[in-house]
Amino acid sequence: EDQVTQSPEALRLQEGESSSLNCSYTVSGLRGLFWYRQDPGKGPEFLFTLYSAGEEKEKERLKATLTKKESFLHITAPKPEDSATYLCAVGQAGTALIFGKGTTLSVSS
Amino acid sequence: ETGVTQTPRHLVMGMTNKKSLKCEQHLGHNAMYWYKQSAKKPLELMFVYNFKEQTENNSVPSRFSPECPNSSHLFLHLHTLQPEDSALYLCASSRNPGGGGELFFGEGSRLTVL
């Protein structure tokens, strides 16, 4: 069965303490790996799309990387405003995105 | 004008009520989606519309009835819901259907069923 697993479920960091979130997937025919940010009570906000192993994308303090089995979202020197739930999703041909449960990040000052 | 607009943002209804959720996208996309988000669960795909034709129904109970009159508007009609249907209902759109393109989400409609 196709599956997307995110870890850890929750992560608490101090401001400036860098870390990584993991998204592992077992799908056939990957067409894209997507990262979203979701604030409480709001819809997910698109961050990145990765299409092939070895690809990397950056946005401010976030960098997403992709291998054949997993993706990492690296957060460098996080700030309190980076606190949110980060969702990973994979795309396959002919079907809508499959989402993981998310990682809830809390950054304290 | 935001890309994907959902109304109402909050809805409380009894189990015997009939209500509707509305979604409008201003991105010129061809595909629209309904997702359900419950606590501690991944987003669950409910329905997919491509060029206003339903292309996917993910075994959703008949008490949820979608309607897509055109590529920009999507409705979710609700009737005789159960308390376990309480959740955040998210509408999304994409340029094309299938798994190769990113989805753009609305802010969601928080539904509480009493």
Short mmCIF file of C-alpha atoms in Angstrom, two decimals:
data_model
loop_
_atom_site.label_atom_id
_atom_site.label_comp_id
_atom_site.label_asym_id
_atom_site.label_seq_id
_atom_site.Cartn_x
_atom_site.Cartn_y
_atom_site.Cartn_z
CA GLU A 1 0.00 0.00 0.00
CA ASP A 2 1.26 3.43 -0.87
CA GLN A 3 2.29 5.32 2.21
CA VAL A 4 3.74 8.61 3.39
CA THR A 5 5.27 8.75 6.88
CA GLN A 6 6.49 11.90 8.58
CA SER A 7 8.73 12.08 11.62
CA PRO A 8 8.93 13.26 14.26
CA GLU A 9 5.27 13.88 15.01
CA ALA A 10 6.21 16.94 17.06
CA LEU A 11 9.44 18.90 17.42
CA ARG A 12 10.34 21.62 19.90
CA LEU A 13 13.34 23.84 19.15
CA GLN A 14 14.96 26.84 20.67
CA GLU A 15 15.33 29.86 18.43
CA GLY A 16 18.46 29.38 16.35
CA GLU A 17 18.60 25.60 16.90
CA SER A 18 18.73 23.98 13.46
CA SER A 19 17.07 20.63 12.77
CA SER A 20 15.44 18.48 10.09
CA LEU A 21 12.03 16.98 9.45
CA ASN A 22 11.72 13.66 7.64
CA CYS A 23 9.22 12.39 5.07
CA SER A 24 9.59 8.81 3.90
CA TYR A 25 7.44 7.39 1.15
CA THR A 26 6.64 4.08 -0.48
CA VAL A 27 4.84 4.89 -3.70
CA SER A 28 5.44 3.69 -7.20
CA GLY A 29 5.94 6.11 -10.01
CA LEU A 30 6.64 9.25 -8.00
CA ARG A 31 5.68 12.35 -9.95
CA GLY A 32 6.51 14.89 -7.29
CA LEU A 33 7.19 15.38 -3.56
CA PHE A 34 5.47 18.41 -2.07
CA TRP A 35 6.00 20.31 1.18
CA TYR A 36 3.35 22.50 2.75
CA ARG A 37 3.16 24.68 5.84
CA GLN A 38 -0.09 24.87 7.81
CA ASP A 39 -0.85 27.38 10.55
CA PRO A 40 -3.58 26.60 13.10
CA GLY A 41 -7.08 27.06 11.68
CA LYS A 42 -5.80 27.76 8.17
CA GLY A 43 -5.35 25.86 4.94
CA PRO A 44 -1.98 24.41 3.91
CA GLU A 45 0.37 26.83 2.16
CA PHE A 46 2.53 25.46 -0.64
CA LEU A 47 6.30 25.59 -0.03
CA PHE A 48 8.23 23.35 -2.44
CA THR A 49 7.97 20.70 -5.12
CA LEU A 50 10.81 18.23 -5.71
CA TYR A 51 10.74 15.96 -8.75
CA SER A 52 13.87 13.85 -8.78
CA ALA A 53 16.42 12.38 -6.38
CA GLY A 54 19.23 14.80 -5.63
CA GLU A 55 17.09 17.87 -6.16
CA GLU A 56 17.19 20.64 -3.55
CA LYS A 57 15.11 23.78 -3.08
CA GLU A 58 15.50 26.66 -0.64
CA LYS A 59 13.31 29.39 0.74
CA GLU A 60 14.57 31.64 3.50
CA ARG A 61 15.50 29.33 6.42
CA LEU A 62 14.03 26.21 4.79
CA LYS A 63 15.75 23.77 2.48
CA ALA A 64 14.10 20.65 1.06
CA THR A 65 16.02 17.69 -0.30
CA LEU A 66 14.92 14.47 -1.99
CA THR A 67 16.30 10.94 -2.24
CA LYS A 68 14.68 7.87 -3.78
CA LYS A 69 12.96 6.97 -0.52
CA GLU A 70 12.68 10.11 1.57
CA SER A 71 12.73 13.86 1.73
CA PHE A 72 14.12 16.15 4.39
CA LEU A 73 13.05 19.64 5.30
CA HIS A 74 16.02 21.34 6.92
CA ILE A 75 15.34 24.36 9.09
CA THR A 76 18.36 26.57 9.71
CA ALA A 77 18.39 28.95 12.68
CA PRO A 78 14.61 28.85 13.12
CA LYS A 79 12.58 31.73 14.50
CA PRO A 80 9.31 31.60 16.47
CA GLU A 81 7.40 32.54 13.32
CA ASP A 82 8.49 29.23 11.78
CA SER A 83 6.22 27.44 14.25
CA ALA A 84 3.59 25.54 12.25
CA THR A 85 2.67 22.08 11.06
CA TYR A 86 4.67 20.96 8.05
CA LEU A 87 2.97 18.54 5.69
CA CYS A 88 4.56 16.29 3.12
CA ALA A 89 2.67 14.88 0.14
CA VAL A 90 3.55 12.68 -2.82
CA GLY A 91 2.07 12.69 -6.28
CA GLN A 92 1.53 9.71 -8.54
CA ALA A 93 0.20 9.53 -12.05
CA GLY A 94 -3.56 9.59 -12.27
CA THR A 95 -4.37 10.32 -8.66
CA ALA A 96 -4.48 13.22 -6.27
CA LEU A 97 -1.74 13.89 -3.72
CA ILE A 98 -1.26 11.52 -0.76
CA PHE A 99 -0.45 13.35 2.46
CA GLY A 100 1.43 12.41 5.61
CA LYS A 101 0.16 13.28 9.10
CA GLY A 102 2.54 16.19 9.44
CA THR A 103 5.18 17.39 11.89
CA THR A 104 4.20 20.11 14.33
CA LEU A 105 7.13 22.43 14.92
CA SER A 106 7.31 24.77 17.92
CA VAL A 107 10.13 27.29 18.11
CA SER A 108 10.56 29.19 21.35
CA SER A 109 12.57 32.35 21.86
CA GLU B 1 -8.46 38.47 -4.23
CA THR B 2 -7.08 35.31 -2.66
CA GLY B 3 -6.53 32.27 -4.90
CA VAL B 4 -9.02 29.87 -3.33
CA THR B 5 -11.90 31.19 -1.22
CA GLN B 6 -14.07 29.05 1.04
CA THR B 7 -17.29 30.00 2.81
CA PRO B 8 -18.41 29.77 5.48
CA ARG B 9 -15.23 29.61 7.59
CA HIS B 10 -17.15 28.11 10.51
CA LEU B 11 -20.38 26.09 10.55
CA VAL B 12 -22.31 24.45 13.37
CA MET B 13 -25.15 22.17 12.43
CA GLY B 14 -27.43 19.61 13.93
CA MET B 15 -27.60 16.07 12.65
CA THR B 16 -30.86 16.73 10.80
CA ASN B 17 -29.84 19.99 9.12
CA LYS B 18 -28.93 20.56 5.50
CA LYS B 19 -26.12 22.98 4.71
CA SER B 20 -23.61 23.63 1.95
CA LEU B 21 -19.95 24.58 1.78
CA LYS B 22 -18.81 26.78 -1.08
CA CYS B 23 -15.43 27.08 -2.77
CA GLU B 24 -14.30 29.45 -5.51
CA GLN B 25 -10.91 29.54 -7.20
CA HIS B 26 -9.51 32.55 -9.05
CA LEU B 27 -6.40 30.83 -10.44
CA GLY B 28 -7.74 29.59 -13.77
CA HIS B 29 -7.16 25.99 -12.72
CA ASN B 30 -8.92 23.01 -14.24
CA ALA B 31 -9.13 20.64 -11.29
CA MET B 32 -10.78 21.11 -7.90
CA TYR B 33 -10.76 18.93 -4.80
CA TRP B 34 -12.43 18.42 -1.45
CA TYR B 35 -10.26 17.14 1.42
CA LYS B 36 -11.24 16.34 5.02
CA GLN B 37 -8.78 17.08 7.82
CA SER B 38 -9.32 15.51 11.24
CA ALA B 39 -7.02 15.69 14.24
CA LYS B 40 -4.09 13.26 14.18
CA LYS B 41 -4.97 12.04 10.68
CA PRO B 42 -3.55 12.81 7.25
CA LEU B 43 -5.63 14.86 4.86
CA GLU B 44 -8.26 12.56 3.38
CA LEU B 45 -9.19 13.04 -0.26
CA MET B 46 -12.96 13.09 -0.75
CA PHE B 47 -13.70 14.18 -4.31
CA VAL B 48 -11.87 15.30 -7.44
CA TYR B 49 -13.32 17.29 -10.33
CA ASN B 50 -11.54 17.80 -13.63
CA PHE B 51 -13.08 20.34 -16.00
CA LYS B 52 -16.21 20.13 -13.80
CA GLU B 53 -16.52 16.37 -14.25
CA GLN B 54 -16.12 14.17 -11.17
CA THR B 55 -13.13 11.90 -11.67
CA GLU B 56 -12.65 10.53 -8.19
CA ASN B 57 -14.95 9.69 -5.28
CA ASN B 58 -12.93 8.25 -2.45
CA SER B 59 -15.69 6.05 -0.93
CA VAL B 60 -17.35 9.03 0.69
CA PRO B 61 -20.74 8.47 2.41
CA SER B 62 -23.73 9.71 0.46
CA ARG B 63 -24.53 12.27 3.16
CA PHE B 64 -21.80 14.31 1.44
CA SER B 65 -22.86 15.42 -2.03
CA PRO B 66 -20.50 17.45 -4.23
CA GLU B 67 -21.46 19.77 -7.03
CA CYS B 68 -19.21 21.47 -9.58
CA PRO B 69 -21.19 23.79 -11.88
CA ASN B 70 -18.03 25.12 -13.61
CA SER B 71 -14.25 24.97 -13.29
CA SER B 72 -14.18 27.84 -10.79
CA HIS B 73 -16.84 26.78 -8.30
CA LEU B 74 -17.24 23.74 -6.10
CA PHE B 75 -19.86 22.96 -3.49
CA LEU B 76 -20.20 20.31 -0.82
CA HIS B 77 -23.80 19.71 0.21
CA LEU B 78 -24.22 18.26 3.68
CA HIS B 79 -27.25 16.41 5.10
CA THR B 80 -27.96 14.15 8.06
CA LEU B 81 -24.36 14.31 9.20
CA GLN B 82 -22.89 12.48 12.18
CA PRO B 83 -20.80 13.95 15.00
CA GLU B 84 -17.74 12.13 13.61
CA ASP B 85 -18.05 14.27 10.49
CA SER B 86 -16.88 17.26 12.50
CA ALA B 87 -13.60 18.34 10.89
CA LEU B 88 -11.89 20.98 8.78
CA TYR B 89 -13.03 20.69 5.16
CA LEU B 90 -10.47 21.97 2.70
CA CYS B 91 -11.01 22.89 -0.92
CA ALA B 92 -8.05 22.92 -3.30
CA SER B 93 -7.36 23.50 -6.96
CA SER B 94 -4.58 22.58 -9.37
CA ARG B 95 -3.74 23.46 -12.94
CA ASN B 96 -4.31 19.88 -14.04
CA PRO B 97 -5.50 16.75 -12.25
CA GLY B 98 -3.18 13.94 -11.29
CA GLY B 99 -0.20 13.89 -8.99
CA GLY B 100 2.32 15.99 -10.83
CA GLY B 101 1.30 19.48 -9.84
CA GLU B 102 0.93 21.37 -6.61
CA LEU B 103 -2.42 21.99 -4.98
CA PHE B 104 -3.49 25.40 -3.76
CA PHE B 105 -5.75 25.30 -0.74
CA GLY B 106 -8.41 27.56 0.68
CA GLU B 107 -8.53 28.49 4.35
CA GLY B 108 -10.99 25.71 5.10
CA SER B 109 -14.47 25.43 6.59
CA ARG B 110 -14.52 24.27 10.21
CA LEU B 111 -17.59 22.07 10.62
CA THR B 112 -19.06 21.07 13.97
CA VAL B 113 -21.92 18.56 14.02
CA LEU B 114 -23.91 18.47 17.24
#
